[in-house]
Each structure stands twice: as structure tokens, then as C-alpha cells.
Coordinates of C-alpha atoms in Angstrom, one line a residue:
X69 CA 134.2 103.1 84.3
X70 CA 130.9 104.6 85.9
X71 CA 130.3 103.5 89.5
X72 CA 126.8 104.2 91.2
X73 CA 126.1 105.8 93.9
X74 CA 127.6 104.0 96.9
X75 CA 126.7 106.0 100.0
X76 CA 124.2 102.8 101.1
X77 CA 127.5 100.8 101.1
X78 CA 128.9 101.5 104.8
X79 CA 126.5 103.8 106.0
X80 CA 124.5 101.2 107.9
X81 CA 125.7 97.9 107.7
X82 CA 123.1 95.0 108.2
X83 CA 125.5 93.2 110.4
X84 CA 128.4 93.8 112.3
X85 CA 132.0 92.4 110.9
X86 CA 132.5 90.4 113.6
X87 CA 128.6 88.5 112.7
X88 CA 129.6 88.8 108.7
X89 CA 132.5 86.6 110.1
X90 CA 131.0 84.3 112.5
X91 CA 129.2 83.2 109.5
X92 CA 131.5 82.3 107.2
X93 CA 133.5 80.5 110.2
X94 CA 130.2 78.1 111.2
X95 CA 129.9 77.2 107.4
X96 CA 126.7 76.5 107.5
X97 CA 124.6 76.7 104.5
X98 CA 121.2 78.2 103.2
X99 CA 120.0 77.1 100.0
X100 CA 116.6 78.8 97.7
X101 CA 115.0 78.2 94.8
X102 CA 111.7 80.7 93.1
X103 CA 108.7 78.3 91.2
X104 CA 110.3 78.1 87.7
X105 CA 107.8 80.9 86.4
X106 CA 109.1 84.1 88.5
X107 CA 110.4 86.5 86.2
X108 CA 114.1 87.4 86.6
X109 CA 113.3 90.5 88.8
X110 CA 111.0 88.7 90.8
X111 CA 114.1 86.3 91.5
X112 CA 116.3 89.0 93.2
X113 CA 113.1 89.9 95.0
X114 CA 113.2 86.5 96.2
X115 CA 116.7 86.5 97.0
X116 CA 116.7 89.8 99.4
X117 CA 113.7 88.0 101.3
X118 CA 116.5 84.8 101.8
X119 CA 119.5 86.9 101.7
X120 CA 117.9 89.1 104.5
X121 CA 117.2 85.4 106.5
X122 CA 120.3 83.8 106.0
X123 CA 121.2 87.2 108.0
X124 CA 119.5 86.4 110.8
X125 CA 120.3 83.4 111.1
X126 CA 123.3 83.4 110.3
X127 CA 124.6 81.1 107.5
X128 CA 126.0 81.6 104.3
X129 CA 123.6 82.1 101.7
X130 CA 124.1 79.8 98.6
X131 CA 123.1 82.1 95.2
X132 CA 120.8 79.6 92.9
X133 CA 121.3 80.1 89.2
X134 CA 119.1 82.6 87.4
X135 CA 116.4 81.6 85.4
X136 CA 115.5 83.1 82.1
X137 CA 112.8 82.6 80.8
X138 CA 111.1 83.1 77.4
X139 CA 108.1 84.9 76.9
X140 CA 105.0 83.4 75.1
X141 CA 103.3 85.5 72.6
X142 CA 100.0 85.5 74.3
X143 CA 100.3 86.1 77.8
X144 CA 102.6 84.8 80.3
X145 CA 106.4 82.6 79.8
X146 CA 107.1 79.7 78.4
X147 CA 107.7 76.8 80.4
X148 CA 110.2 74.8 78.3
X149 CA 112.5 77.0 77.1
X150 CA 114.5 78.2 80.6
X151 CA 118.5 78.7 79.7
X152 CA 120.4 79.1 83.2
X153 CA 122.9 81.4 84.2
X154 CA 125.4 82.1 87.4
X155 CA 124.2 84.8 89.5
X156 CA 127.4 86.2 88.7
X157 CA 126.8 86.7 85.0
X158 CA 124.1 89.7 85.7
X159 CA 125.2 90.4 89.7
X160 CA 127.7 92.0 91.7
X161 CA 128.1 88.7 93.7
X162 CA 131.7 90.8 94.8
X163 CA 129.4 94.1 96.2
X164 CA 127.2 91.2 97.4
X165 CA 129.5 89.4 99.9
X166 CA 130.9 92.4 101.7
X167 CA 127.7 92.2 103.3
X168 CA 127.0 88.7 103.8
X169 CA 129.1 85.6 102.9
X170 CA 127.3 84.0 99.8
X171 CA 128.4 81.3 97.3
X172 CA 127.4 80.0 94.0
X173 CA 125.3 77.1 93.6
X174 CA 127.5 74.9 91.4
X175 CA 130.4 75.3 93.5
X176 CA 128.2 74.7 97.1
X177 CA 126.8 71.3 95.0
X178 CA 131.0 70.5 93.7
X179 CA 132.6 71.3 97.3
X180 CA 129.6 69.7 99.6
X181 CA 127.5 67.8 97.6
X182 CA 124.2 67.5 99.6
X183 CA 121.4 69.3 101.3
X184 CA 120.4 67.9 105.4
X185 CA 117.3 69.2 104.9
X186 CA 115.0 70.8 102.4
X187 CA 111.6 71.9 103.0
X188 CA 109.1 72.0 99.6
X189 CA 107.0 75.2 99.5
X190 CA 104.5 74.0 96.7
X191 CA 101.5 71.7 97.0
X192 CA 102.8 69.1 95.2
X193 CA 105.0 67.9 98.5
X194 CA 105.6 64.5 99.6
X195 CA 108.0 63.9 102.4
X196 CA 110.7 61.2 102.2
X197 CA 114.2 61.1 102.9
X198 CA 117.7 60.0 101.8
X199 CA 116.1 61.4 97.9
X200 CA 117.7 62.9 95.2
X201 CA 115.7 66.2 93.6
X202 CA 115.1 68.3 90.5
X203 CA 116.6 71.7 91.8
X204 CA 117.2 75.1 90.7
X205 CA 117.4 73.2 86.9
X206 CA 120.1 70.5 88.4
X207 CA 119.1 66.9 88.4
X208 CA 119.9 64.3 91.0
X209 CA 121.0 67.1 94.3
X210 CA 120.9 64.4 97.0
X211 CA 118.7 65.8 100.2
X212 CA 118.8 63.6 103.7
X213 CA 115.3 64.7 104.6
X214 CA 113.0 66.8 102.4
X215 CA 109.7 67.9 104.3
X216 CA 106.7 69.8 103.1
X217 CA 106.0 73.4 105.1
X218 CA 104.7 76.6 103.0
X219 CA 105.6 78.4 106.1
X220 CA 109.3 77.3 107.6
X221 CA 110.9 80.2 106.3
X222 CA 108.8 82.8 108.0
X223 CA 110.0 80.7 111.5
X224 CA 112.8 82.2 112.0
X225 CA 113.2 80.8 115.5
X226 CA 112.8 77.2 114.9
X227 CA 115.7 77.6 111.9
X228 CA 118.0 78.9 114.3
X229 CA 117.8 76.1 116.5
X230 CA 118.6 73.9 113.6
X231 CA 122.2 71.9 114.1
X232 CA 122.2 71.0 110.2
X233 CA 125.0 72.1 108.2
X234 CA 122.4 73.0 105.3
X235 CA 119.1 73.4 104.5
X236 CA 117.1 74.6 101.4
X237 CA 113.7 75.9 100.3
X238 CA 112.3 74.9 97.2
X239 CA 109.1 76.0 95.4
X240 CA 109.5 79.7 96.8
X241 CA 107.4 82.8 95.9
X242 CA 108.4 84.9 98.5
X243 CA 109.1 88.7 98.0
X244 CA 110.8 90.8 100.5
X245 CA 108.8 94.0 101.7
X246 CA 109.9 97.2 99.0
X247 CA 110.6 99.1 102.4
X248 CA 112.8 96.3 103.9
X249 CA 114.2 95.9 100.1
X250 CA 115.6 99.1 99.7
X251 CA 117.7 98.7 102.5
X252 CA 119.6 95.5 101.2
X253 CA 119.3 96.5 97.2
X254 CA 122.2 98.8 97.0
X255 CA 124.8 95.2 98.3
X256 CA 122.2 94.1 95.4
X257 CA 123.2 95.6 91.8
X258 CA 124.0 94.8 88.8
X259 CA 128.0 93.8 87.4
X260 CA 129.5 96.8 86.5
X261 CA 129.7 96.4 82.8
X262 CA 126.1 96.6 83.0
X263 CA 126.0 100.3 83.9
X264 CA 129.0 101.2 82.3
X265 CA 126.9 100.0 78.9
X266 CA 124.1 101.9 80.0
X267 CA 126.3 105.0 80.8
X268 CA 127.9 104.5 77.7
X269 CA 124.5 104.7 75.5
X270 CA 123.6 107.9 77.8
X271 CA 126.2 109.9 77.1
X272 CA 126.0 109.1 73.4
X273 CA 122.2 110.1 73.5
X274 CA 121.6 112.6 76.0
X275 CA 124.7 114.1 76.2
X276 CA 124.4 115.6 79.6
X277 CA 120.6 117.0 78.5
X278 CA 118.6 115.4 81.2
X279 CA 115.8 113.3 79.9
X280 CA 112.5 111.4 81.3
X281 CA 112.4 107.4 81.3
X282 CA 109.4 105.7 81.0
X283 CA 108.5 102.1 81.2
X284 CA 105.8 101.3 79.4
X285 CA 104.2 97.4 79.6
X286 CA 101.9 95.9 76.9
X287 CA 101.9 92.6 75.5
X288 CA 100.9 90.2 78.2
X289 CA 99.9 93.1 80.5
X290 CA 97.0 93.8 77.0
X291 CA 95.5 90.5 78.6
X292 CA 96.0 89.8 82.1
X293 CA 95.9 93.7 83.6
X294 CA 92.9 94.5 81.0
X295 CA 90.5 94.9 83.9
X296 CA 93.2 96.6 86.3
X297 CA 92.1 100.5 86.1
X298 CA 95.1 102.7 85.5
X299 CA 97.5 99.6 84.7
X300 CA 97.6 99.9 80.7
X301 CA 97.9 103.1 78.8
X302 CA 96.9 103.9 74.8
X303 CA 99.5 105.9 73.2
X304 CA 97.8 108.5 73.3
X305 CA 97.4 108.3 77.8
X306 CA 101.0 107.8 77.7
X307 CA 101.6 111.0 75.7
X308 CA 99.5 112.6 78.0
X309 CA 101.9 111.5 81.0
X310 CA 104.8 112.2 79.6
X311 CA 103.8 116.4 78.8
X312 CA 102.3 116.7 81.9
X313 CA 106.0 115.5 83.5
X314 CA 107.7 117.7 80.9
X315 CA 105.4 120.6 81.4
X316 CA 106.1 120.8 85.1
X317 CA 110.4 120.5 85.2
X318 CA 111.2 121.7 81.5
X319 CA 113.0 118.6 80.4
X320 CA 111.9 117.5 76.8
X321 CA 113.8 114.4 76.1
X322 CA 112.7 111.4 76.8
X323 CA 114.1 107.4 76.4
X324 CA 111.5 104.6 76.1
X325 CA 111.3 101.4 77.3
X326 CA 108.6 98.9 76.3
X327 CA 108.0 95.8 75.2
X328 CA 105.5 97.2 72.8
X329 CA 105.4 94.9 69.5
X330 CA 102.3 96.8 68.0
X331 CA 103.9 99.2 65.3
X332 CA 100.9 101.5 64.7
X333 CA 101.3 102.6 68.3
X334 CA 105.0 103.2 68.4
X335 CA 104.4 105.1 65.1
X336 CA 102.0 107.2 67.5
X337 CA 104.7 107.5 70.3
X338 CA 107.4 108.1 68.1
X339 CA 105.1 111.3 65.9
X340 CA 103.9 112.2 69.3
X341 CA 107.2 112.9 71.9
X342 CA 110.3 111.7 69.8
X343 CA 111.3 109.0 72.5
X344 CA 114.9 108.1 72.4
X345 CA 115.1 103.8 72.2
X346 CA 117.3 101.3 72.9
X347 CA 118.1 98.9 69.9
X348 CA 116.5 95.3 70.0
X349 CA 118.2 92.2 70.8
X350 CA 117.7 89.8 67.5
X351 CA 114.8 87.4 68.3
X352 CA 117.3 84.3 68.0
X353 CA 119.3 86.3 70.6
X354 CA 119.8 83.9 73.5
X355 CA 117.9 84.2 76.5
X356 CA 121.2 85.7 78.9
X357 CA 121.7 88.4 76.3
X358 CA 118.1 89.4 76.4
X359 CA 118.8 89.8 80.0
X360 CA 121.8 91.9 80.2
X361 CA 119.8 94.4 78.0
X362 CA 116.4 94.2 80.0
X363 CA 119.1 95.1 82.7
X364 CA 120.8 98.0 80.7
X365 CA 117.7 99.3 80.4
X366 CA 116.9 99.5 84.3
X367 CA 120.1 101.0 84.5
X368 CA 119.1 104.2 81.9
X369 CA 115.8 104.4 83.6
X370 CA 117.6 104.6 87.0
X371 CA 119.8 107.7 85.6
X372 CA 117.2 109.8 83.9
X373 CA 116.1 112.8 85.9
X374 CA 112.7 111.9 85.7
X375 CA 110.7 108.5 85.4
X376 CA 107.4 106.9 84.7
X377 CA 106.4 103.0 85.1
X378 CA 103.9 100.5 84.9
X379 CA 101.9 100.0 88.0
X380 CA 101.6 96.8 89.1
X381 CA 104.6 95.8 87.3
X382 CA 107.5 94.1 88.7
X383 CA 110.0 95.7 86.1
X384 CA 109.0 98.9 86.7
X385 CA 109.5 97.9 90.8
X386 CA 113.3 96.9 89.8
X387 CA 113.9 100.5 88.2
X388 CA 112.0 102.2 91.5
X389 CA 114.6 100.4 93.6
X390 CA 117.3 101.2 91.2
X391 CA 116.5 104.9 91.5
X392 CA 116.5 105.1 94.7
X393 CA 118.6 102.6 96.5
X394 CA 121.5 102.7 94.1
X395 CA 121.5 106.3 92.2
X396 CA 120.1 108.1 95.1
X397 CA 117.0 109.5 93.4
X398 CA 114.5 111.3 95.7
X399 CA 111.0 109.4 95.7
X400 CA 109.4 112.4 94.0
X401 CA 111.0 112.4 90.9
X402 CA 109.5 108.5 89.8
X403 CA 106.0 108.1 89.4
X404 CA 103.4 105.3 88.3
X405 CA 101.1 106.3 85.8
X406 CA 97.9 105.9 86.6
X407 CA 94.3 107.0 85.3
X408 CA 95.0 108.9 81.6
X409 CA 95.6 112.6 82.8
X410 CA 94.1 115.8 81.2
X411 CA 95.6 116.5 77.8
X412 CA 98.8 118.8 77.8
X413 CA 99.5 121.9 75.0
X414 CA 102.2 120.1 72.8
X415 CA 104.3 123.9 73.0
X416 CA 104.4 123.8 77.4
X417 CA 107.3 122.5 78.1
X418 CA 108.0 125.2 80.7
X419 CA 107.6 124.9 84.4
X420 CA 103.8 125.1 85.3
X421 CA 104.0 125.6 88.5
X422 CA 105.6 128.9 90.5
X423 CA 109.5 127.9 92.1
X424 CA 108.3 129.1 95.2
X425 CA 106.0 126.2 95.5
X426 CA 106.4 123.1 97.4
X427 CA 107.6 120.3 95.0
X428 CA 105.5 117.5 94.1
X429 CA 103.7 115.4 97.3
X430 CA 106.1 112.2 97.7
X431 CA 105.0 109.2 98.8
X432 CA 105.2 109.7 102.4
X433 CA 103.0 113.1 102.1
X434 CA 100.6 110.3 99.9
X435 CA 100.7 108.5 103.2
X436 CA 100.0 111.1 105.5
X437 CA 97.2 112.1 103.7
X438 CA 95.4 109.2 104.0
X439 CA 94.1 110.6 107.3
X440 CA 94.4 106.7 109.3
X441 CA 97.0 106.8 112.0
X442 CA 98.4 104.1 114.3
X443 CA 99.3 104.7 117.7
X444 CA 101.3 102.7 119.9
X445 CA 102.8 102.4 123.5
X446 CA 104.5 100.3 125.5
X447 CA 104.4 98.4 128.3
X448 CA 105.8 100.8 131.1
X449 CA 108.4 98.8 132.3
X450 CA 110.4 98.8 128.8
X451 CA 113.8 100.7 129.2
X452 CA 114.6 103.3 126.4
X453 CA 116.2 100.8 123.8
X454 CA 113.8 98.8 124.0
X455 CA 111.0 101.6 123.4
X456 CA 112.7 102.1 120.4
X457 CA 113.4 98.1 119.6
X458 CA 109.2 98.6 119.9
X459 CA 109.0 101.9 117.7
X460 CA 110.4 99.9 114.6
X461 CA 108.3 97.1 114.8
X462 CA 105.5 99.9 114.5
X463 CA 106.8 101.7 111.8
X464 CA 107.2 98.6 109.7
X465 CA 103.8 97.9 110.5
X466 CA 102.2 101.3 109.5
X467 CA 104.4 101.6 106.3
X468 CA 102.6 98.0 105.6
X469 CA 99.5 99.5 106.5
X470 CA 100.1 102.7 105.2
X471 CA 99.0 104.5 108.1
X472 CA 100.9 107.5 109.9
X473 CA 102.9 106.4 112.8
X474 CA 102.3 108.7 115.8
X475 CA 104.6 108.6 118.2
X476 CA 104.5 107.7 121.8
X477 CA 106.7 110.1 124.7
X478 CA 109.9 108.3 125.3
X479 CA 109.4 107.3 128.7
X480 CA 112.4 107.4 130.8
X481 CA 112.8 104.9 134.3
X482 CA 114.8 105.8 137.2
X483 CA 117.0 102.7 138.2
X484 CA 115.9 100.4 141.2
X485 CA 117.7 101.0 144.6
X486 CA 121.0 99.3 144.9
X487 CA 120.2 95.1 146.2
X488 CA 117.1 95.8 144.2
X489 CA 116.4 94.3 140.8
X490 CA 114.6 96.6 137.4
X491 CA 113.4 100.1 137.7
X492 CA 111.0 101.8 139.4
X493 CA 108.1 102.6 137.4
X494 CA 106.2 105.5 139.8
X495 CA 108.8 108.5 139.0
X496 CA 108.8 108.0 135.5
X497 CA 109.1 111.0 133.8
X498 CA 108.2 111.8 130.0
X499 CA 109.6 114.0 127.0
X500 CA 108.4 114.2 123.6
X501 CA 109.8 111.6 120.7
X502 CA 111.9 114.8 118.9
X503 CA 113.8 115.3 122.5
X504 CA 116.2 112.5 121.7
X505 CA 115.5 111.4 118.3
X506 CA 115.8 112.9 115.1
X507 CA 112.2 113.4 113.5
X508 CA 113.6 114.5 110.1
X509 CA 115.3 111.5 109.7
X510 CA 112.1 109.5 110.5
X511 CA 110.2 111.8 107.9
X512 CA 111.7 111.0 104.8
X513 CA 111.2 107.6 105.5
X514 CA 107.5 107.5 106.4
X515 CA 105.1 109.9 108.3
X516 CA 105.4 110.4 111.8
X517 CA 103.3 112.8 114.0
X518 CA 104.4 113.5 117.9
X519 CA 101.3 111.8 120.5
X520 CA 100.7 115.1 122.0
X521 CA 100.4 116.7 118.7
X522 CA 98.3 114.6 117.3
X523 CA 95.9 114.4 120.7
X524 CA 95.8 118.3 120.0
X525 CA 94.7 118.1 117.0
X526 CA 91.6 116.1 117.3
X527 CA 88.7 118.1 116.6
X528 CA 85.6 117.6 119.3
X529 CA 84.0 114.4 118.8
X530 CA 87.1 112.3 117.0
X531 CA 88.5 110.0 119.6
X532 CA 90.7 106.5 119.0
X533 CA 88.7 104.3 117.2
X534 CA 89.9 101.3 118.6
X535 CA 92.3 100.9 121.6
X536 CA 94.2 97.1 121.4
X537 CA 95.3 95.6 124.8
X538 CA 97.9 93.3 124.7
X539 CA 100.0 93.4 127.6
X540 CA 96.7 93.2 130.6
X541 CA 95.9 89.8 132.3
X542 CA 92.7 89.8 132.6
X543 CA 91.5 92.2 130.4
X544 CA 87.4 92.9 129.4
X545 CA 86.6 94.7 126.0
X546 CA 84.3 98.3 126.5
X547 CA 82.4 100.7 124.4
X548 CA 83.2 104.3 124.9
X549 CA 85.9 105.2 127.6
X550 CA 88.4 107.4 128.5
X551 CA 91.9 105.7 129.1
X552 CA 95.6 106.7 130.6
X553 CA 97.7 106.5 127.0
X554 CA 101.5 107.0 127.5
X555 CA 100.8 108.9 130.7
X556 CA 98.5 111.1 129.1
X557 CA 94.6 110.6 130.9
X558 CA 91.5 110.4 130.0
X559 CA 92.1 109.8 126.3
X560 CA 88.7 109.3 124.6
X561 CA 88.4 105.5 122.8
X562 CA 85.4 104.3 121.1
X563 CA 86.2 100.9 122.1
X564 CA 88.8 98.5 123.6
X565 CA 89.6 94.8 122.4
X566 CA 91.4 92.0 123.6
X567 CA 93.5 91.2 120.5
X568 CA 96.9 89.5 121.7
X569 CA 98.7 89.0 118.8
X570 CA 96.6 90.7 116.2
X571 CA 99.4 93.2 115.6
X572 CA 100.7 90.5 113.7
X573 CA 97.8 89.8 111.1
X574 CA 98.2 92.2 108.4
X575 CA 95.5 90.4 106.9
X576 CA 93.1 91.7 109.3
X577 CA 94.3 94.8 110.5
X578 CA 94.7 95.8 106.7
X579 CA 90.6 95.3 106.2
X580 CA 89.9 97.3 109.6
X581 CA 88.4 100.7 108.5
X582 CA 89.0 102.7 112.4
X583 CA 90.7 106.3 111.4
X584 CA 92.5 106.0 114.4
X585 CA 93.9 102.2 115.5
X586 CA 96.0 102.2 119.0
X587 CA 98.0 99.0 120.6
X588 CA 98.6 99.5 124.4
X589 CA 100.6 97.4 126.3
X590 CA 103.4 96.6 124.0
X591 CA 106.7 94.4 124.3
X592 CA 107.0 93.9 120.6
X593 CA 110.8 93.8 119.2
X594 CA 111.2 93.9 115.5
X595 CA 114.0 91.0 114.9
X596 CA 117.8 92.6 114.2
X597 CA 118.0 91.7 111.0
X598 CA 114.7 93.8 110.3
X599 CA 115.5 96.2 112.7
X600 CA 118.5 96.9 111.4
X601 CA 117.3 97.7 108.0
X602 CA 115.0 100.9 109.7
X603 CA 117.8 101.7 112.1
X604 CA 119.2 103.9 109.6
X605 CA 116.3 106.7 109.6
X606 CA 115.8 105.8 113.7
X607 CA 119.0 108.4 114.6
X608 CA 119.4 110.2 118.2
X609 CA 118.9 113.7 117.7
X610 CA 122.1 115.5 115.9
X611 CA 123.3 117.0 119.6
X612 CA 124.0 113.7 120.7
X613 CA 126.3 112.9 117.8
X614 CA 128.0 116.5 118.6
X615 CA 128.9 115.5 121.7
X616 CA 130.1 112.6 121.3
X617 CA 132.6 113.9 118.6
X618 CA 133.6 116.3 120.6
X619 CA 133.8 113.9 123.9
X620 CA 136.0 111.6 121.5
X621 CA 138.4 114.2 119.8
X622 CA 139.1 116.0 123.3
X623 CA 139.9 112.3 124.5
X624 CA 141.2 110.3 122.0
X625 CA 142.3 112.8 119.4
X626 CA 142.7 111.0 116.2
X627 CA 143.8 107.9 117.6
X628 CA 141.8 104.6 117.6
X629 CA 140.3 102.8 120.4
X630 CA 138.5 100.1 122.0
X631 CA 134.6 100.6 123.3
X632 CA 133.4 98.1 126.2
X633 CA 130.2 98.2 127.4
X634 CA 130.1 96.4 131.0
X635 CA 126.7 95.6 132.5
X636 CA 126.6 95.6 136.9
X637 CA 124.3 96.3 139.2
X638 CA 120.5 94.9 139.0
X639 CA 122.8 92.4 136.0

């Protein structure tokens, strides 16, 4: 049968094998369930949030049953028509369990029977002890202690200290941030029969021809998204988007995934672009059959050479993740339809740009063109490995804020003489980040620029708009000033702010209009489980790996060996 790409599966494990074994041996568990109205794709996004948390806490993740919802004839989902399916009926539990220990909810309850502590995230909560609750559609789940806490799931440190065998979260709406979800997504895939059905359909419908896939969301979006610019696409707008892609790529064939029930607009699209569509399930079909077909259509769109999706749709987001994490498509092969493009000639099905031109901008390049920058420098005492961990914290932050990350120079410290502790900061030397780490890999994930290049690019009168001091006691805010930043003297700054903790306040940072925002005195470290999701993009330069490979080959040949790091001296 057809197997999606698995190139991510072993290249960047989120935990070492020992860590996974430890999580299983401790037999500590974590349960979760989402609010009832969350659709299946959001349930999977929630699973990735709690999977990341389970990895960090080294707890076996208990997989809830998938809650299948029937769409209302008007908008939203009907809450009186739930059906439930075991997670493994839709998603590949075998692949997931290779990353981290998991168990399905019904199996957990049959073997263990109760949960020591349940955190209820909903507002309609009353704390109580020794009680029974309705959880994931199951009545009478025994809970020793029920607490009302909407933020407990964000306190990994406090949760880590709990000695309880099983904890749970009820009423969640948590979604893992997109860039982090992509790292887990290769392990959270459909059952193999879904990919087999999609492959068979594509082969029968398109043979070996490339095709453009389109997700065109209608029905409830016509009501709930009518005031959102660029979300709703008319039949003529959809046609224009497709013809634009056809003109740029020369691809003629089209696959259409849509929930539209307007026969007139469907006929218009049919006449204009002649799309292939999958047969719809019977209206009396079970919700499980409908969910299985929806997943097959996601996989079909994942296989397409190009993809056009609907903005703000979780179904489109699932397709984008599928294309990137499962099928390995480049990000610039997919886009969400925006405002209606100018009409393209119906016959213009040859490439409209010279092949020597650069391809369309990727999302990373688009972020770079916003002209918003994030600068950081660590505390002078931080050694190189901690500087890299700090970089991953601010890389994550810059991705969230859609700012280009300015890479500080690596600060190289000399260890203090024998008999003393720490490092010497007086003789610190600086090298460009790209002398030690691979910028090409990093730029594939997110736009970056080295500090020296960034400072050289500043036009007369340009400066860092705001410098946030994080590590200096007795900090005094100032107006325009010149400061030393990352060993560079007299860097112009419009104002300095004394705001420890601001780096954790995404809401405030997202609203700050300053073009260049900087943080100084940084000691932030991204939690390990999250850092590992970014680490595949923060490589050493290739020469480092070549030198290591040459040493191993000349020393051990092909023989396996045990490596040990034994820290002494200042320790």
C-alpha cells in the first residue's frame, strides 16, 4: 500500500528512547477532553498540545475518543447528535506510540478505573472531591479531586511536581502553535487505510498528471465569516484563483473539496474549471463514515502539486499540515485564497513567468518583508549551549510575532582558572552566528539576519526603537541613548524599558508598533519538549558534522560505541 513520506520520523525525535521508556515505566497518566463543540481537526490540534505537555511531564497520554459532530443546517455544530469513535479508528496509534507512550481512554478506564485529579477548564465548574463526572461522553468517571483551574495546563513546573498517578483536563480549547504542531504532526497521522483510499482515488482520477487541489468552504462560513475580508470566495473568485495558479504553473487538472450545497454556484464552477470531486456520502451515513471521507479528502489535497485553501478554516489548516509534515511539500506550493485576484485568460495555461525568475515568496520571505525585527542578547555569563537555547526561545517568540529574528554574535567565554568557579567575561570573544551554526537550515524555518549585517543596514536616523532590559537590577528607563549590545558599542536606541517578564506577554508584544524591538540581559530558555521541536533547524555548520564523521570512522570504523560526557573542574 501507499505510505506517506516518513523522512521526519527518525530525524528529530522529541525525546530520547530512554525518556520514552521512563515515561512508560512510571505508569503516570494524563487525560484530556475538549469542549463538546470542537470539530475533529481541532480535536487533533488539541491532542498535539497535550501530547507536547505529556512529553514534557513524562506521562503516558490517554487518548480521548474522537467526538464526531453533525453540522447544523444553518451554522455551527448540533450538540444533540454526537457520535464517538476510538481514536485508533481514525488515526494511527501505532505510529504515535513510537514517539511517546499512549493508551486509549476506554482501555485506561477498564484497567485503572479512576483519576486522582481532574482540572476543569470550563467556567461552569464547582470544585468537589470523591465524585463522578461525565468525561468524553462517558458517564460515571470516578475522580478523587476535581479542581476549577483554567490555566493549570500551562504550569508544567507545578504539574511536574505532582506525584499523582493520573491527572486530567476537561473542557479544553487549547491548540498547539502552528510551527510546533508541524514538528509533532508526522506522528499524528491518519490510519493507513485513509492514505490507501486517497492514493487509489488519485490514480484513478488523475493517473500520473499533476493537479491543483482546492478547499472551498461555504455553508456556515457564509454566515459566520461574512464580515471577514478575503475569507468568502464567490464562484467567480474561486475560478480566478484557480486560473491564476494554472497560468503560473501550467497545471490543468483540478480537484475540488467543498461543502457547498448551492447547486447554481457548483454548476458555475463546473463549467469554468471542470474539477474532479469525490462522491459525497449518503445523508443517512454514519458520522464515522463522514469523518473517514473528510480525512480521505485531506489526504488527496495533501498529494496535490498545488493547493488553494480557505482562510481561517481548521480544515484548510489540517491540509496545510498534511502537505508539509506528511507529504513533504514546500510551503510555497500552498496558499490561502485572499481577496479576489484579477481575472486570468481562460486559455492561459502556460507559465507566465520566465523560469529564471525567483519562485513565489514563501511565508518565511513574506514575514521578512514586513520590516519588523526582534533583537536579543543574552546575559554575559551564559555559555554557548545556553546561548543557543536562548536563541530557540526568541526564535519561537519571533515566529509568533511574525518578526525577523536578528541573530546576536556568539559570545565565547574562557573558563575560569583551576580552583575558581564560573567563566571569565573580561576576555570574551565574539564570532558571527553563522561561523558556528547553519543559517541555511534556520532560514528555511523563519527569516533571520545576523546582528552585524542588520546594524550595517540601518539608514541614517534609524535605530532600535525600544530596548527592554531584563537582567539589570536598578534599571532606569531612558530616552534616546547609545548602548553596548552584544559587545557592539554605541548602538543607537530610541528608548530603554525596564520590563522583566515582557518577553512572556504575547498580547502586549503583539500590539507594540515599534519596528525594531530588542531584549537585553536574556536568560530565557525554551522548555526542552518545545526546544526539541525547533532544534532540527538549529544545526551546526556542516564542517562540524564532517569532522565528527571523519573522527568516528577513523577511530571506530563501523563498530558501535558508547559515548560518555563526564563534567568535572568547576562542577
